[in-house]
PDB file of C-alpha atoms in Angstrom:
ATOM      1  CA  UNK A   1     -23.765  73.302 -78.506  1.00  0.00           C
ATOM      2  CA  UNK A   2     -21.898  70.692 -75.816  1.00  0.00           C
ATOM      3  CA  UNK A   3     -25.724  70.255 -75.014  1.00  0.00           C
ATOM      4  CA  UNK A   4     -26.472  68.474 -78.411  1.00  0.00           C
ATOM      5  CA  UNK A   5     -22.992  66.676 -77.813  1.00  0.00           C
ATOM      6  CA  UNK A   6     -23.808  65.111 -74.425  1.00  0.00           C
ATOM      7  CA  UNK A   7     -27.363  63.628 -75.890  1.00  0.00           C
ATOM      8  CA  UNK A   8     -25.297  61.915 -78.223  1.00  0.00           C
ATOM      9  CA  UNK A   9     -22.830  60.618 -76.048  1.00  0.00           C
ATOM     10  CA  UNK A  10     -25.037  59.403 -73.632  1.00  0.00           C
ATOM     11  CA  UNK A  11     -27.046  57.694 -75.717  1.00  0.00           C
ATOM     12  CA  UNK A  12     -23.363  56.176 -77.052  1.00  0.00           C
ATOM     13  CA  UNK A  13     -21.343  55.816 -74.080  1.00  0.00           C
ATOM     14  CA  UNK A  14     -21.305  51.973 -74.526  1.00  0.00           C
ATOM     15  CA  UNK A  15     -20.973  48.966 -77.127  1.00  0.00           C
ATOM     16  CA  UNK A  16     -24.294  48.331 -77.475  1.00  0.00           C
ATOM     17  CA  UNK A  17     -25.036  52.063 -77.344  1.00  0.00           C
ATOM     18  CA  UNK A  18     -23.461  52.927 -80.171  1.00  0.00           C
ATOM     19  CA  UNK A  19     -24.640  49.814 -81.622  1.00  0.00           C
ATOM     20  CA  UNK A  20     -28.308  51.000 -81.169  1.00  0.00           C
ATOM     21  CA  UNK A  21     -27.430  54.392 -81.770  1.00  0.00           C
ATOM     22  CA  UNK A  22     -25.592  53.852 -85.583  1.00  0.00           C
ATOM     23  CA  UNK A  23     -28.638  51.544 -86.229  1.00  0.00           C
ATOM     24  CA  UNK A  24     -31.264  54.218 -84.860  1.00  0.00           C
ATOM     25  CA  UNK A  25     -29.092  56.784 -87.386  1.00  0.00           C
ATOM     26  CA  UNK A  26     -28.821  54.290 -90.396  1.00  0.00           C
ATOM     27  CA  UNK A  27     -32.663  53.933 -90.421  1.00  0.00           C
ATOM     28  CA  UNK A  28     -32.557  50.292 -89.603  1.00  0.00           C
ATOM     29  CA  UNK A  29     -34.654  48.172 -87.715  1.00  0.00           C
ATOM     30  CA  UNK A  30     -33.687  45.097 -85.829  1.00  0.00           C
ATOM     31  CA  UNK A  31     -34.700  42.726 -87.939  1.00  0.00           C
ATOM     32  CA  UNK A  32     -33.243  44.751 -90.940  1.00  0.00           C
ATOM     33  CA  UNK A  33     -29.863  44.814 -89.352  1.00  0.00           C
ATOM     34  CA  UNK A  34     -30.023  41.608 -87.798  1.00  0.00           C
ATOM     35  CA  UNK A  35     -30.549  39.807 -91.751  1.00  0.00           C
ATOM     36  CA  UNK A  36     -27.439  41.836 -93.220  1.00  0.00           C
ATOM     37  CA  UNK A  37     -25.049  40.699 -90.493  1.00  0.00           C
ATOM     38  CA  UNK A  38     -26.247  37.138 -90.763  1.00  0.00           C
ATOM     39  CA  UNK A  39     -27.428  36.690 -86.574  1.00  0.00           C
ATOM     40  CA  UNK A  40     -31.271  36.420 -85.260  1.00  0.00           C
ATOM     41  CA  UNK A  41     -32.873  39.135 -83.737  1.00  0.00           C
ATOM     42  CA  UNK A  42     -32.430  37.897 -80.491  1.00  0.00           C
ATOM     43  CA  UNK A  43     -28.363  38.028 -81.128  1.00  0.00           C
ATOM     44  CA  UNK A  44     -28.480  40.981 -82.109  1.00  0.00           C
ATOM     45  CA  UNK A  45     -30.520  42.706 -79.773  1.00  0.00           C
ATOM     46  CA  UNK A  46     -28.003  41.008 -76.757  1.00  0.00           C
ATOM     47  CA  UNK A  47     -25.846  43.118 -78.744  1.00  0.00           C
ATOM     48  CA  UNK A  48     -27.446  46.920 -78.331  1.00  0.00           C
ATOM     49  CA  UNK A  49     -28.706  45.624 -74.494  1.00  0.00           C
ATOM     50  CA  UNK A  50     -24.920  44.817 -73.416  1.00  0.00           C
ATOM     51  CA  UNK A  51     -25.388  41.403 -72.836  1.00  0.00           C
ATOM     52  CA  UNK A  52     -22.613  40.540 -75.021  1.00  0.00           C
ATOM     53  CA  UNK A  53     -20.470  41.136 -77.617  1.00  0.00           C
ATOM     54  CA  UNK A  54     -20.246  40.496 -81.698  1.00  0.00           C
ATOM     55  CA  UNK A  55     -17.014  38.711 -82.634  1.00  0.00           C
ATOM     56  CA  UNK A  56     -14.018  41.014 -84.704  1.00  0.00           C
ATOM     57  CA  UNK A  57     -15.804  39.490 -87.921  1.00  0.00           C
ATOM     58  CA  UNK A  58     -19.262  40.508 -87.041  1.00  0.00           C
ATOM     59  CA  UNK A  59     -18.084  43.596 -85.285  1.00  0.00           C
ATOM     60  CA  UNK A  60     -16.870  44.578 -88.852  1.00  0.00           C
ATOM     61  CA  UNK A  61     -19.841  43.494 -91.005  1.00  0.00           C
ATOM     62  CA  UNK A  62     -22.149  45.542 -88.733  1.00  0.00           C
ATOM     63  CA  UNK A  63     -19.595  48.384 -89.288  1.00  0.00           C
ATOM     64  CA  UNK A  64     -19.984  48.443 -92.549  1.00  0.00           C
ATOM     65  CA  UNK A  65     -23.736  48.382 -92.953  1.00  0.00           C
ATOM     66  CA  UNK A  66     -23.728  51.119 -90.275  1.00  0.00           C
ATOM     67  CA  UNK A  67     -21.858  53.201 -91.992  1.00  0.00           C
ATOM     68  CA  UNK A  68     -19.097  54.185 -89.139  1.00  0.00           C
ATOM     69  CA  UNK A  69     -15.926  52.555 -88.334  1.00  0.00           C
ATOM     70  CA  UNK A  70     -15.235  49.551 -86.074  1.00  0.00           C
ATOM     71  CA  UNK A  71     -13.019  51.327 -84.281  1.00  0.00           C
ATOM     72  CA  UNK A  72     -15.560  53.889 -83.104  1.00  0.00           C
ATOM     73  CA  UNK A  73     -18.153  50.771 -82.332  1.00  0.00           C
ATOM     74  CA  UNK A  74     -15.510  49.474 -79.923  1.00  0.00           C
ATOM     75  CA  UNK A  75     -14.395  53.087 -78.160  1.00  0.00           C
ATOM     76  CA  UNK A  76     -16.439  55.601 -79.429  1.00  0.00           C
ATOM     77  CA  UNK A  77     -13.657  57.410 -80.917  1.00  0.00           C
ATOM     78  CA  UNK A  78     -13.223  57.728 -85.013  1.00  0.00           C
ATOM     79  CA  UNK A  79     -15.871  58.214 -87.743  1.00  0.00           C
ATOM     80  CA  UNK A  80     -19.252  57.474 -86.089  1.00  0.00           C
ATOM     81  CA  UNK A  81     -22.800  58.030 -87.695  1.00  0.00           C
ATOM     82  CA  UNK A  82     -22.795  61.598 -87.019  1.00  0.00           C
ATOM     83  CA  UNK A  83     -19.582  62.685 -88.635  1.00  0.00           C
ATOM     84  CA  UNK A  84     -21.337  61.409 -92.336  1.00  0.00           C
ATOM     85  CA  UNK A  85     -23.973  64.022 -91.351  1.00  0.00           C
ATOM     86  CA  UNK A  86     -23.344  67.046 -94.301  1.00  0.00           C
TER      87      UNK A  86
END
């Protein structure tokens, strides 16, 4: 079980991680994801590669078409894409 955990977490254990990672889980491409926060590809992608960061009003949009909270974008901690799983 702390197996399945630690794949996750890995994958998560940064910004752009878990920016990647609640994309990869929402079914999203780039480009997709890119178009409903209102960046280009290439912002975006600087994004999930840690080579910087969305602004707080960005940083919510994305959020929201995630599907987790900002909070757990930010620190990892909070409702994240695999606490919707039922």
């Amino acid at each position: 079980m702390n197996q399945a955990f630690n794949i996750h977490s890995n994958d998560a254990d940064t910004l752009g991680g878990r920016i990647a990672h609640a994309r990869d889980m929402a079914g999203k491409t780039i480009e997709e994801a890119s178009a409903q926060v209102g960046v280009t590809d290439d912002t975006y992608s600087e994004w999930e590669n840690d080579r910087s960061e969305p602004r707080s009003n960005k940083l919510t949009t994305l959020a929201g078409i995630l599907g987790v909270a900002p909070i757990w974008l930010i620190s990892g901690v909070g409702d994240g894409p695999d606490s919707t799983i039922t």
